[in-house]
Short mmCIF file of C-alpha atoms and ligand atoms in Angstrom, two decimals:
data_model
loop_
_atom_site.label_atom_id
_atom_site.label_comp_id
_atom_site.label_asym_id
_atom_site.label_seq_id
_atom_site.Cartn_x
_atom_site.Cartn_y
_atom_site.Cartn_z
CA UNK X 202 -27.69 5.82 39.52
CA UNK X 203 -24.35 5.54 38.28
CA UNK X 204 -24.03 2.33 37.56
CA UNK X 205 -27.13 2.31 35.40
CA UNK X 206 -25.33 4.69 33.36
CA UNK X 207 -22.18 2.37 33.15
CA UNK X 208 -24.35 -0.12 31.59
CA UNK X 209 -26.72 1.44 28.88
CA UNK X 210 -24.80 4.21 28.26
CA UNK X 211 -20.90 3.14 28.11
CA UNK X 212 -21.39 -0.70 27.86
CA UNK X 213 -23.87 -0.61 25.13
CA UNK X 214 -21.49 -0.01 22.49
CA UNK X 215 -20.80 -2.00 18.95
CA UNK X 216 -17.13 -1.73 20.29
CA UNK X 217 -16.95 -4.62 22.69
CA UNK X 218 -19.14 -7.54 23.90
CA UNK X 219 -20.00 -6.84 27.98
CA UNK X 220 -21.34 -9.49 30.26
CA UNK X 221 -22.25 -9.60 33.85
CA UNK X 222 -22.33 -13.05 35.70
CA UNK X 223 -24.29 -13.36 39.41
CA UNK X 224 -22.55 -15.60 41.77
CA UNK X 225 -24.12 -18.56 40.93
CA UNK X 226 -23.68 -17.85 37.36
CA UNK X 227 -27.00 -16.21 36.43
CA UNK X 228 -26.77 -13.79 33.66
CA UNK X 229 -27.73 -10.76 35.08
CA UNK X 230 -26.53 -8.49 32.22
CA UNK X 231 -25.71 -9.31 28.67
CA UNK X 232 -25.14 -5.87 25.47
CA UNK X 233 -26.64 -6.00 22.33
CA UNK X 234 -23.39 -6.44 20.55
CA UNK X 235 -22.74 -10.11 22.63
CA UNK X 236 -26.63 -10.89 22.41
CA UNK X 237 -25.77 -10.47 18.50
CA UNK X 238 -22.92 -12.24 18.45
CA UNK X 239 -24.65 -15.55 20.14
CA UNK X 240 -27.58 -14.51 17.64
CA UNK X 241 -29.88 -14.58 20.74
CA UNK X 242 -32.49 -12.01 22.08
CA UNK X 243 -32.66 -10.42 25.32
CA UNK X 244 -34.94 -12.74 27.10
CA UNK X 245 -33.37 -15.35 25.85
CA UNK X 246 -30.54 -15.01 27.67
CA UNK X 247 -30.90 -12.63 30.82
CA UNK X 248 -32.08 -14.65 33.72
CA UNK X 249 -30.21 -17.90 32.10
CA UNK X 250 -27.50 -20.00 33.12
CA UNK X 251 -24.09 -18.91 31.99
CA UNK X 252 -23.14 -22.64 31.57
CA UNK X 253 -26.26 -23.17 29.31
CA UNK X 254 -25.54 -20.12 26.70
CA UNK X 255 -21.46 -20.65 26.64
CA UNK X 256 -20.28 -23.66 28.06
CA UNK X 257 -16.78 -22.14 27.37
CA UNK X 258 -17.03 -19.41 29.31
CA UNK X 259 -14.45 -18.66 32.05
CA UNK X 260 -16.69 -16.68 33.88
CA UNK X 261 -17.61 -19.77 36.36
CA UNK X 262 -13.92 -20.33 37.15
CA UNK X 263 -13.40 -16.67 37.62
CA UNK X 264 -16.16 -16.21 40.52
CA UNK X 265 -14.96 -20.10 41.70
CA UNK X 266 -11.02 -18.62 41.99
CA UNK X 267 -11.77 -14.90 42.64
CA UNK X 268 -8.51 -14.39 39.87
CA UNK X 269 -9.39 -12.15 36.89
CA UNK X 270 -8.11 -13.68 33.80
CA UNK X 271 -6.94 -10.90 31.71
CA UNK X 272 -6.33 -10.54 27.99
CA UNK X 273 -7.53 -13.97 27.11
CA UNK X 274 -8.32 -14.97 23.23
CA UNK X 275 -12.09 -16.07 22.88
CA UNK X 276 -13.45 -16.96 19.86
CA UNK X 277 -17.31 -17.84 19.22
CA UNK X 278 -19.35 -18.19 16.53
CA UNK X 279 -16.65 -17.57 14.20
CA UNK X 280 -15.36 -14.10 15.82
CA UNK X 281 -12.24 -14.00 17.72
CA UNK X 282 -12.09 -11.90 20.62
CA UNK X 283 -9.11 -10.60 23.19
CA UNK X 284 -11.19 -11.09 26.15
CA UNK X 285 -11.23 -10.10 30.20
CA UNK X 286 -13.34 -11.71 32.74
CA UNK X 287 -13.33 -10.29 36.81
CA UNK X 288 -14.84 -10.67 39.62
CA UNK X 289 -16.71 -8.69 41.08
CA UNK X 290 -16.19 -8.43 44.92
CA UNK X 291 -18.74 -6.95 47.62
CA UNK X 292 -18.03 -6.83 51.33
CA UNK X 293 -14.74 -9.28 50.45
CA UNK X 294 -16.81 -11.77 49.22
CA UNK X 295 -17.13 -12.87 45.08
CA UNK X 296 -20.54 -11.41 44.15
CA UNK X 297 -20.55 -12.30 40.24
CA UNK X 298 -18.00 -11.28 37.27
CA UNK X 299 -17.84 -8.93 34.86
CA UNK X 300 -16.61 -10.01 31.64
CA UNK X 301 -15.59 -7.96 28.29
CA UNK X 302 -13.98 -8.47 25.24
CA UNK X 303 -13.05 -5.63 22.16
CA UNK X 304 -15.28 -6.85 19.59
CA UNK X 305 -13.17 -6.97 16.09
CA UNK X 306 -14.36 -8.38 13.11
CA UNK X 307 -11.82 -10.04 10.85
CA UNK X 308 -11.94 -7.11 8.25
CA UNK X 309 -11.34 -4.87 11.40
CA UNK X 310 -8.24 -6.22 12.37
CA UNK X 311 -7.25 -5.94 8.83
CA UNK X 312 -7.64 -2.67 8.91
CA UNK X 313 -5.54 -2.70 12.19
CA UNK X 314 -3.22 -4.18 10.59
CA UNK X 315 -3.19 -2.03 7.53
CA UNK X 316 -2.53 1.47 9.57
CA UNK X 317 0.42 -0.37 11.74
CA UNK X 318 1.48 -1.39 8.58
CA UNK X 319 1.30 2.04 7.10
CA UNK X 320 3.33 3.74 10.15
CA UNK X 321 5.84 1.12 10.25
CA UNK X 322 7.02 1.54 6.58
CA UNK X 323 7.13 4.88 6.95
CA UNK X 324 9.08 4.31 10.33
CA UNK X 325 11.57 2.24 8.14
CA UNK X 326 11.82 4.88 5.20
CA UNK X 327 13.11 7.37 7.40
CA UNK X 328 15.35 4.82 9.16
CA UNK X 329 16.73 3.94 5.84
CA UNK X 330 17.19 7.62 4.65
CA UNK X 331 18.67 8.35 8.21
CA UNK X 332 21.75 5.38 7.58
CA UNK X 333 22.45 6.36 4.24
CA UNK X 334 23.69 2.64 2.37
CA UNK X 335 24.77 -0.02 4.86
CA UNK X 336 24.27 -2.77 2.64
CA UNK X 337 26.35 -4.85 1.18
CA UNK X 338 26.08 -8.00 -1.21
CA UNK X 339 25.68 -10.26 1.59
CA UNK X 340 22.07 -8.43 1.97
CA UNK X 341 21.05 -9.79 -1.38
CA UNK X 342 19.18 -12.78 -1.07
CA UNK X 343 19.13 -14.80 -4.35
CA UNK X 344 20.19 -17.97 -5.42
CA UNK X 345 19.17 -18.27 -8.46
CA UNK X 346 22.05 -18.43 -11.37
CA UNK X 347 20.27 -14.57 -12.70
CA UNK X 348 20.74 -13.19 -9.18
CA UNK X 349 24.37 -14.88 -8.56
CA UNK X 350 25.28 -13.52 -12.14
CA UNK X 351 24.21 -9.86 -11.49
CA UNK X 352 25.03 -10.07 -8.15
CA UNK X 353 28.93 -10.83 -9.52
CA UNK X 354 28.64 -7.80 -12.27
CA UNK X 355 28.02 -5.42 -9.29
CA UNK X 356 30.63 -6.60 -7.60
CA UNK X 357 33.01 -6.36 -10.49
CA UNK X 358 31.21 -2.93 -10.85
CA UNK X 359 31.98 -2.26 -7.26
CA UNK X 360 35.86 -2.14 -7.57
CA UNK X 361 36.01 0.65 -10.64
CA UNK X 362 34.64 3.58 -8.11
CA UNK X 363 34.26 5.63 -11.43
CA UNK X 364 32.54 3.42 -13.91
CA UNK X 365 28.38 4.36 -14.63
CA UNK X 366 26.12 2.00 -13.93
CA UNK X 367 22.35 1.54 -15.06
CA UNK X 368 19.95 -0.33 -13.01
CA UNK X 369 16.82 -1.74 -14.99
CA UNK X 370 13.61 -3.58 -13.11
CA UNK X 371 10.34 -3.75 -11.86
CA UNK X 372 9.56 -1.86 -8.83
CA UNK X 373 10.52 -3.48 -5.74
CA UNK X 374 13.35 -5.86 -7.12
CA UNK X 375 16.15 -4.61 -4.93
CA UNK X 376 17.52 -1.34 -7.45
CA UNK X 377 17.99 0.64 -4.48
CA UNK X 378 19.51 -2.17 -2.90
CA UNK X 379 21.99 -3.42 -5.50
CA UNK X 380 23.07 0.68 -6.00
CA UNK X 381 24.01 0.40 -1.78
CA UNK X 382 25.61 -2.56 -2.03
CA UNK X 383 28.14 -1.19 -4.96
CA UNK X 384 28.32 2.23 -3.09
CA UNK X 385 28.65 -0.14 0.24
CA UNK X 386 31.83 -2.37 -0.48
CA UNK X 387 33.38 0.47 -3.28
CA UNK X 388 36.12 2.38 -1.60
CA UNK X 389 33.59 5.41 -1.45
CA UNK X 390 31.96 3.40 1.16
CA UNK X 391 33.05 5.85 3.34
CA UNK X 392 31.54 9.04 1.92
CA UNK X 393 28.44 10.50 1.21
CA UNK X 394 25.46 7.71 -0.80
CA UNK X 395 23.21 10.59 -2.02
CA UNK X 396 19.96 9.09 -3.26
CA UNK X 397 17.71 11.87 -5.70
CA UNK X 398 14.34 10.58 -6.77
CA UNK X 399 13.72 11.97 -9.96
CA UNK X 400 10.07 11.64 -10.19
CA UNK X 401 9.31 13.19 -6.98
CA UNK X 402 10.58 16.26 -7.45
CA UNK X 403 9.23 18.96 -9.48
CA UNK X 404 10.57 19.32 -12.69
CA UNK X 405 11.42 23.03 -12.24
CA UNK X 406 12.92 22.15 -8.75
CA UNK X 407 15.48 19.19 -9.76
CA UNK X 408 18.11 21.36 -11.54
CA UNK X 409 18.71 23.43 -8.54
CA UNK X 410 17.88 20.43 -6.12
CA UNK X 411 21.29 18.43 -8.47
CA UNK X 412 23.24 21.47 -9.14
CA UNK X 413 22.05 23.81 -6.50
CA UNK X 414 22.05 27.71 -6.45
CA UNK X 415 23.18 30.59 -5.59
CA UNK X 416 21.98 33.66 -3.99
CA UNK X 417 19.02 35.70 -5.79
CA UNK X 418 19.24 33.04 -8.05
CA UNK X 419 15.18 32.60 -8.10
CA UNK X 420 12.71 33.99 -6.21
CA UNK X 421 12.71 32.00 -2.60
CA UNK X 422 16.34 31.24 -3.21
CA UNK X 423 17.94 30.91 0.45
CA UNK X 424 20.44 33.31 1.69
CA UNK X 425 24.05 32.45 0.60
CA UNK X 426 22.68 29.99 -1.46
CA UNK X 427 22.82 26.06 -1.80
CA UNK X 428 24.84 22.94 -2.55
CA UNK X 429 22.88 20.57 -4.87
CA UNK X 430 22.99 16.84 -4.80
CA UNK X 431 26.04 16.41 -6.74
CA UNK X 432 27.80 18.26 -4.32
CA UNK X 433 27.12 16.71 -1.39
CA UNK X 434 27.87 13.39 -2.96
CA UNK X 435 31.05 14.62 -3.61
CA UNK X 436 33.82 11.40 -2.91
CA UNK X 437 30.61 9.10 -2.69
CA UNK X 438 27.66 7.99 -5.25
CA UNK X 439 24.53 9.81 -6.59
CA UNK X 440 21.59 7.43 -7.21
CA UNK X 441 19.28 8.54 -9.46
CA UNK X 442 16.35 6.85 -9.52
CA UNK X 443 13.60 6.65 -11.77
CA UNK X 444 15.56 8.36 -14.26
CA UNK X 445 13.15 7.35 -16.71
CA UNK X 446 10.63 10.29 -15.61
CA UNK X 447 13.43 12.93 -16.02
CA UNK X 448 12.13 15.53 -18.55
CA UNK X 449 13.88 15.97 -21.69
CA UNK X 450 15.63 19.39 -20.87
CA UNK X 451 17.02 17.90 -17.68
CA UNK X 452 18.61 15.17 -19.45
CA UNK X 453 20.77 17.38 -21.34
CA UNK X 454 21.85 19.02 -18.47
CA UNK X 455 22.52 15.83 -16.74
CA UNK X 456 24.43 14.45 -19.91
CA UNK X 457 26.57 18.04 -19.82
CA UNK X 458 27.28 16.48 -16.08
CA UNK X 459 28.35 13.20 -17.31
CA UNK X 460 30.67 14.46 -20.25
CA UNK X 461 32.42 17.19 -18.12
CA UNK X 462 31.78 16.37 -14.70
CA UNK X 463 31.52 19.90 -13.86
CA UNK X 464 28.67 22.18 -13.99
CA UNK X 465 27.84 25.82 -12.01
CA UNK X 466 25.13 26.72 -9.65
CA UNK X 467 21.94 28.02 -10.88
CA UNK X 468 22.95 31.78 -10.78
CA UNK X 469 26.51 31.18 -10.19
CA UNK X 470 29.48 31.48 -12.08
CA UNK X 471 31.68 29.93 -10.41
CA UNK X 472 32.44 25.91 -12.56
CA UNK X 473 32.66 23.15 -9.82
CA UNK X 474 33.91 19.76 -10.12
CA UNK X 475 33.22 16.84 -8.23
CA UNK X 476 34.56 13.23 -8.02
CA UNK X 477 31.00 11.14 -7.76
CA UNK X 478 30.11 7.60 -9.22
CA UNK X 479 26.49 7.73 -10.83
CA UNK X 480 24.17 5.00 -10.98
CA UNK X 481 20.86 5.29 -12.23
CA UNK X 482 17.79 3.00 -12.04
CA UNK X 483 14.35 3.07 -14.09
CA UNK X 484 11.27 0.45 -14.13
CA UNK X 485 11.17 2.03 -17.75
CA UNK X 486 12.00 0.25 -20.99
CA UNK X 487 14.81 3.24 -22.04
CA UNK X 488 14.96 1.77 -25.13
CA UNK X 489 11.41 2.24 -25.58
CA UNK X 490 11.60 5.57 -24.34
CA UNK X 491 13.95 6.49 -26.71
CA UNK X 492 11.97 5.37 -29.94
CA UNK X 493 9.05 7.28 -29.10
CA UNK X 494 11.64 11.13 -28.61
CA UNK X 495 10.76 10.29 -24.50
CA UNK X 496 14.67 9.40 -23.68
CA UNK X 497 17.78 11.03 -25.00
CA UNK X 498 19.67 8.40 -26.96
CA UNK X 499 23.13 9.69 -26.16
CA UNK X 500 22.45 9.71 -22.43
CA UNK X 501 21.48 6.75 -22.84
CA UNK X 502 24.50 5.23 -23.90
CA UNK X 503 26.70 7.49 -21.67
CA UNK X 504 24.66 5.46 -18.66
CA UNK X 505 24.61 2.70 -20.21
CA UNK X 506 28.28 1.45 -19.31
CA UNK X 507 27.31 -1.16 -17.05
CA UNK X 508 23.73 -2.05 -17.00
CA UNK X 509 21.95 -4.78 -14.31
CA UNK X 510 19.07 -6.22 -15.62
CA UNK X 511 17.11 -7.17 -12.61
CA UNK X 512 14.23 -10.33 -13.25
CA UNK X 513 11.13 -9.93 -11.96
CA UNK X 514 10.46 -11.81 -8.79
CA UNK X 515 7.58 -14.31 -10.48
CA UNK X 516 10.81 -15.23 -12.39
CA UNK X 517 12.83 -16.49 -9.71
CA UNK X 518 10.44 -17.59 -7.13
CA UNK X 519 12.67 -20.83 -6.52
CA UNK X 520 14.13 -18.12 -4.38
CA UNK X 521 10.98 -17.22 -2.28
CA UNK X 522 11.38 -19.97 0.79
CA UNK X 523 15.05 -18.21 0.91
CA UNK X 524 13.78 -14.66 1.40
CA UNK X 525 10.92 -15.77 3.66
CA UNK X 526 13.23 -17.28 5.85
CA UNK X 527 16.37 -14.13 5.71
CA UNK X 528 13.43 -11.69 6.84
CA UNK X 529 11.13 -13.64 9.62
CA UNK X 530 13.90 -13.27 12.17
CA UNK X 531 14.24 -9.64 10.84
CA UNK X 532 10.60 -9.23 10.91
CA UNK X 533 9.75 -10.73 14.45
CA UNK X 534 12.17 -8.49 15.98
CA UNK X 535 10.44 -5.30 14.38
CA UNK X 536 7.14 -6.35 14.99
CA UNK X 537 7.59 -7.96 18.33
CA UNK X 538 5.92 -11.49 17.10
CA UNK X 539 6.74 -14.77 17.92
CA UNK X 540 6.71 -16.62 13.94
CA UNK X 541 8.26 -19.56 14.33
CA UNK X 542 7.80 -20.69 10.24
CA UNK X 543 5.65 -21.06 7.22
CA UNK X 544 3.61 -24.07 6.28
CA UNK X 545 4.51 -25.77 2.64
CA UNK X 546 0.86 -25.17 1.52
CA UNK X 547 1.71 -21.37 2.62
CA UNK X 548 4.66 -21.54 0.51
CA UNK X 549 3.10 -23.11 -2.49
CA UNK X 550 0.66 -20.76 -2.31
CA UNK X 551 3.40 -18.04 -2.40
CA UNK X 552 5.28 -19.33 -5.15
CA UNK X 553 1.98 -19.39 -7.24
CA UNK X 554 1.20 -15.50 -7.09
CA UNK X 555 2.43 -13.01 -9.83
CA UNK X 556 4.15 -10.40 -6.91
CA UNK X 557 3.69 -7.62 -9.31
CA UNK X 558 5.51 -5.62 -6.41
CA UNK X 559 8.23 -7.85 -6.57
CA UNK X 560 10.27 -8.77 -2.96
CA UNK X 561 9.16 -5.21 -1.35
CA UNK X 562 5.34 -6.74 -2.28
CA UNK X 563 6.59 -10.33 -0.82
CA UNK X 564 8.10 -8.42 2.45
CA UNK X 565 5.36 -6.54 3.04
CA UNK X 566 2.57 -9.74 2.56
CA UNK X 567 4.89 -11.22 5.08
CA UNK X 568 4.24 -9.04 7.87
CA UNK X 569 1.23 -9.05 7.33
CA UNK X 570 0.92 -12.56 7.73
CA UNK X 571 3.26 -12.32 10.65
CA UNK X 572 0.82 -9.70 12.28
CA UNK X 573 -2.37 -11.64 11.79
CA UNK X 574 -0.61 -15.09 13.01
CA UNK X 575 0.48 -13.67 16.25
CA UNK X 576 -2.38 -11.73 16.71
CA UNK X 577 -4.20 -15.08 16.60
CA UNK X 578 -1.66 -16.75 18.83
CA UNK X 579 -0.47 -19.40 15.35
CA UNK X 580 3.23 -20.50 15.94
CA UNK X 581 3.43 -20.42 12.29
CA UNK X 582 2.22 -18.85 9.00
CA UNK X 583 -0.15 -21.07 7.43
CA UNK X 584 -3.18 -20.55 4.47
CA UNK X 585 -4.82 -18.87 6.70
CA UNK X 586 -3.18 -15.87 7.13
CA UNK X 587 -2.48 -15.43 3.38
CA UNK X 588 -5.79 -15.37 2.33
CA UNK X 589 -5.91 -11.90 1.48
CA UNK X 590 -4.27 -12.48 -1.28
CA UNK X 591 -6.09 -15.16 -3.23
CA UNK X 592 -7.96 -12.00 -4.22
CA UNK X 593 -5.86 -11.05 -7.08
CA UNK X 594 -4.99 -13.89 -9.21
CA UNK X 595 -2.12 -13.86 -11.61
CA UNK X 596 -2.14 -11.74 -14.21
CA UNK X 597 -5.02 -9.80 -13.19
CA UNK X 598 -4.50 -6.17 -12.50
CA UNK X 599 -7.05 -5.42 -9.72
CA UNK X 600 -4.00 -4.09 -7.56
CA UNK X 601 -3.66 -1.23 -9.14
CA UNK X 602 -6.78 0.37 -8.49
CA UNK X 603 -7.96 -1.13 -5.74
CA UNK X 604 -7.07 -0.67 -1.84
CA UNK X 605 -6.45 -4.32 -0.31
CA UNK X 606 -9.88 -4.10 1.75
CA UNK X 607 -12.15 -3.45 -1.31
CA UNK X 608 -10.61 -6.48 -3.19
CA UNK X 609 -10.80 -8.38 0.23
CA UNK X 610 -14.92 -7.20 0.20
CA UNK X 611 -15.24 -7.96 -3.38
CA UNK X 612 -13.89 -11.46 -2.64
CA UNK X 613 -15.87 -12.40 0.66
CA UNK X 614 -18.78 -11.55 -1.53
CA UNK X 615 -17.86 -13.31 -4.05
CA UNK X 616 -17.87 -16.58 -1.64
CA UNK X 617 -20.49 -16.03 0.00
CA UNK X 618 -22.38 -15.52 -3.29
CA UNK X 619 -20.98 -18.56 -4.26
CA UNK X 620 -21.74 -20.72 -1.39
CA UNK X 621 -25.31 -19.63 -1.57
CA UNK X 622 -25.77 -20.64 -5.28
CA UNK X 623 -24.20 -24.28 -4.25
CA UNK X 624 -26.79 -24.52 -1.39
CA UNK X 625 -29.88 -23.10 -3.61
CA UNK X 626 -29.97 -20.02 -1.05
CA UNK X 627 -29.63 -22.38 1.94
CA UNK X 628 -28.69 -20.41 4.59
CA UNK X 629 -27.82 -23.29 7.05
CA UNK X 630 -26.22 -25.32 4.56
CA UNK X 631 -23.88 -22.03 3.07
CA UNK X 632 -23.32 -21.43 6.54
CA UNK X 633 -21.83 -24.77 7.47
CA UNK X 634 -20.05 -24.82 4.39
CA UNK X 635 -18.30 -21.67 4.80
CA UNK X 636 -17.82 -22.30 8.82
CA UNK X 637 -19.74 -19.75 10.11
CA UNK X 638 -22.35 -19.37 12.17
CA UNK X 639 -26.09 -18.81 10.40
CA UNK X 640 -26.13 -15.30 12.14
CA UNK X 641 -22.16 -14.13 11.04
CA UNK X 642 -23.64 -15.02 7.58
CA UNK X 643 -26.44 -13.21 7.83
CA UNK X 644 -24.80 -10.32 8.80
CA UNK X 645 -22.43 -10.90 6.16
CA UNK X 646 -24.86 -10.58 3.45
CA UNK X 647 -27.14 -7.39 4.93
CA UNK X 648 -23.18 -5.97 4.85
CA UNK X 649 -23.12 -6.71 1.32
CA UNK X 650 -26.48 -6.30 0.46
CA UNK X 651 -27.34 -9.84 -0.58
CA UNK X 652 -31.22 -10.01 0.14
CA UNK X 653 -31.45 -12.36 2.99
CA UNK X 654 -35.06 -13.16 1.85
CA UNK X 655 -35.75 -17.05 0.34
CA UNK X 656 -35.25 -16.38 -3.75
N1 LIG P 1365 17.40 -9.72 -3.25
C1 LIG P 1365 16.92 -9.13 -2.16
N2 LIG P 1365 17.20 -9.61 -0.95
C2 LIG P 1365 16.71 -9.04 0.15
N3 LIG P 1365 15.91 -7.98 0.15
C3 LIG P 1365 15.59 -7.45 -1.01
C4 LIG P 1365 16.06 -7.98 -2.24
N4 LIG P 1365 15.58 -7.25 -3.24
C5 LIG P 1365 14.81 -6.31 -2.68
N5 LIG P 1365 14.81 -6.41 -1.34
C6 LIG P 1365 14.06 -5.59 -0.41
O1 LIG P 1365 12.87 -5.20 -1.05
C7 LIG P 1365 12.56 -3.84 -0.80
C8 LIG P 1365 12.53 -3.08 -2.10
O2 LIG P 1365 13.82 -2.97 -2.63
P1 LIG P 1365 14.30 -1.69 -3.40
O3 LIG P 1365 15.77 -1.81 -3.58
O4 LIG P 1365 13.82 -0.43 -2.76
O5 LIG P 1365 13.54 -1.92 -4.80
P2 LIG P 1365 13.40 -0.95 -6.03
O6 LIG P 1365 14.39 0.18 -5.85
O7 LIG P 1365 13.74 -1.80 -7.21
O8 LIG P 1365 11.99 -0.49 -6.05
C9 LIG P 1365 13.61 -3.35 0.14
O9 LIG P 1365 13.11 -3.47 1.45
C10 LIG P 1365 14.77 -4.28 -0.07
O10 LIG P 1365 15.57 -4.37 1.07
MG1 LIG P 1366 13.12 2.11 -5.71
#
């Protein structure tokens, strides 16, 4: 029969919880996955009165109303669930209900929110390549005297459209941003901001991709040639970033550039000039660089006209509560959420992590925390949604390394390990400490191979 097929073959799936309700609210039909859930067997349950397993369940009011309720939250036992409950109708009449949830575990709708997470940066990089700069200072959040200072060098940097300017800081402290906003309110505003990333391209590849090339010029050369970067930036700005992992030979090419802002096409003959403002940005200590024979010394100084030393974010994190609050509104637009704010304890607990990714890090934790409070219907971010990152604690490197669900694994085990040594391996008592039912914990430690067996 059909129908038998529906239910041990399609229902009978780890992927959702499936439950069918007689009309006087027998269970008639419970899967594996929601016996599991409930920690209860088979007979324990089929035959039963709905109201006697979960006295929560909406499956009574659905056969009492004949309305489906569709796309419900349900949480038990410590799992949260989007849930749908209907009835099911014979000969016009409510014969029982069917209900059904999609069974995620918390680390699974990490993971969810991990991939949108992935897509939606990428979404935004090619957004942000697509608009060339738009910013402008006012798109600088910072209050702190450091920011307010550099932000007032830039400016001042802003209205010579020729002077050189060297961006230093940690990834994700707003280089890129700070170069836009000079490009954005300089009177090249209107032509060309040309970002070049000088670590992604291949070595042998940048001094055609700056200077371009003509015809024959290498094999694979296009027809008629091309215009490099400096080129097309011509009237506007040329970022180049990560200037620190340009090799040696291209520096003195690029300091050629700088002394006689002309150069030819790879191939060509013909000299061009062009009218372009250069800033440059490095996470690198140039400095540094230079002692060790890695940096030229006189490029150095010929980009070292105007340099913006941007802080860390761990050193201005009186400015934290600002940039939370300049990108939720931002944030619930792009993500369609509904965040309405941030608990103190939230932001204390912000304030007291190293952000070794600086704001782009902070940004990013935030819509995470955005995702996972709307996702479980919170009007506002609270501890709860940051605790994925009480994994790393200042100062300690694990980021690096590690993706954000194995440090997430590593620290659930950690607390459940934990919470068993308090309890003397008491299940119950580790159980009702963490706030989980005994069967979620037991599943939690066959997952990470804690013996479940009385030490
Ligand atoms: N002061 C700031 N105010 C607002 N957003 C900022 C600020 N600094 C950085 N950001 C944001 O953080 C992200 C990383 O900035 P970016 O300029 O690309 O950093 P970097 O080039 O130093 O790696 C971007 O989304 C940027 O808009
Ligand atoms: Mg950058």
């Amino acid at each position: 029969m059909h129908s038998q097929l529906l239910v041990s073959e399609v229902l009978d799936t780890n992927a959702m919880t499936a439950l069918i309700v007689s009309k006087d609210g027998t269970i008639e039909y419970m899967n594996k996955t929601y016996q599991y859930i409930l920690g209860k067997r088979e007979e324990d349950v089929i035959g039963k009165y709905i109201g006697d397993i979960t006295p929560e369940s909406r499956t009574l009011s659905v056969i009492k109303n004949g309305k489906a309720i569709v796309g419900y939250n349900w949480s038990i036992n410590g799992y949260t669930m989007i849930a749908c409950a209907l009835p099911l109708i014979r000969n016009d009449e409510v014969c029982g209900c069917f209900a059904y949830s999609l069974f995620m575990d918390v680390l699974d709708a990490q993971d969810l929110v991990e991939n949108i997470m992935r897509e939606l940066n990428m979404y935004k990089e090619e957004v942000r390549n697509l608009h060339a700069a738009r910013y402008s200072f006012a798109d600088i959040v910072g209050r702190t005297p450091v920011i307010e200072e550099i932000k007032s060098l830039a400016e001042k940097a802003a209205e010579h459209p020729s002077i050189t300017v060297l961006i230093n800081g940690e990834s994700g402290t707003g280089k890129e941003l700070f170069a836009q906003a000079i490009h954005g309110v300089s009177n090249r505003s209107r032509m060309p901001f040309i970002r070049v990333n000088c670590a992604a391209i291949p070595e042998h590849l940048l001094e055609a991709e700056l200077f371009g090339y003509e015809e024959g010029a290498f094999t694979g050369a296009k027809k008629g040639g091309s215009p490099g970067k400096f080129e097309l930036a011509h009237g506007g700005t040329i970022f180049l970033d990560e200037i620190g992992e340009m090799s040696l030979a291209m520096q003195s090419k690029l300091l050629v550039f700088l002394q006689e802002r002309e150069f030819e096409r790879l191939g060509g003959h013909k000299t061009i000039r062009v009218n372009v403002r250069v800033i440059a940005a490095t996470n690198r200590n140039l400095e540094e660089m230079i002692s060790q024979k890695q940096f030229r010394e006189d490029l150095f100084y010929r980009l070292n006209v105007l340099t913006l030393e941007i802080p860390p974010l761990r050193e201005r994190i009186q400015d934290i509560p600002l940039i939370v609050e300049y990108f939720m509104p931002q944030l619930n637009l792009e993500l369609k959420t509904r965040v309405s704010g941030i608990s103190d304890e939230a932001l204390a607990m912000l304030s007291q992590y190293s952000w070794p990714g600086n704001i782009r890090e902070l940004v990013n934790a935030l819509q995470r925390a955005m995702l996972l409070a709307d996702m479980g219907n919170y009007p506002t971010i609270t501890t709860k949604q940051l605790r994925f990152m009480k994994v790393v604690n200042p100062g300690e490197k694990a980021i690096a390394s590690n993706t954000l669900k194995s440090l997430m694994r590593d620290y659930e085990k950690n607390i459940l390990v934990q919470a068993l040594a308090e309890t003397k391996n008491n299940k119950a008592m580790a159980a009702d400490i963490l706030d989980i039912d005994v069967s979620s914990l037991y599943k939690k430690m066959k997952q990470y191979g804690l013996s479940v067996e009385n030490a």
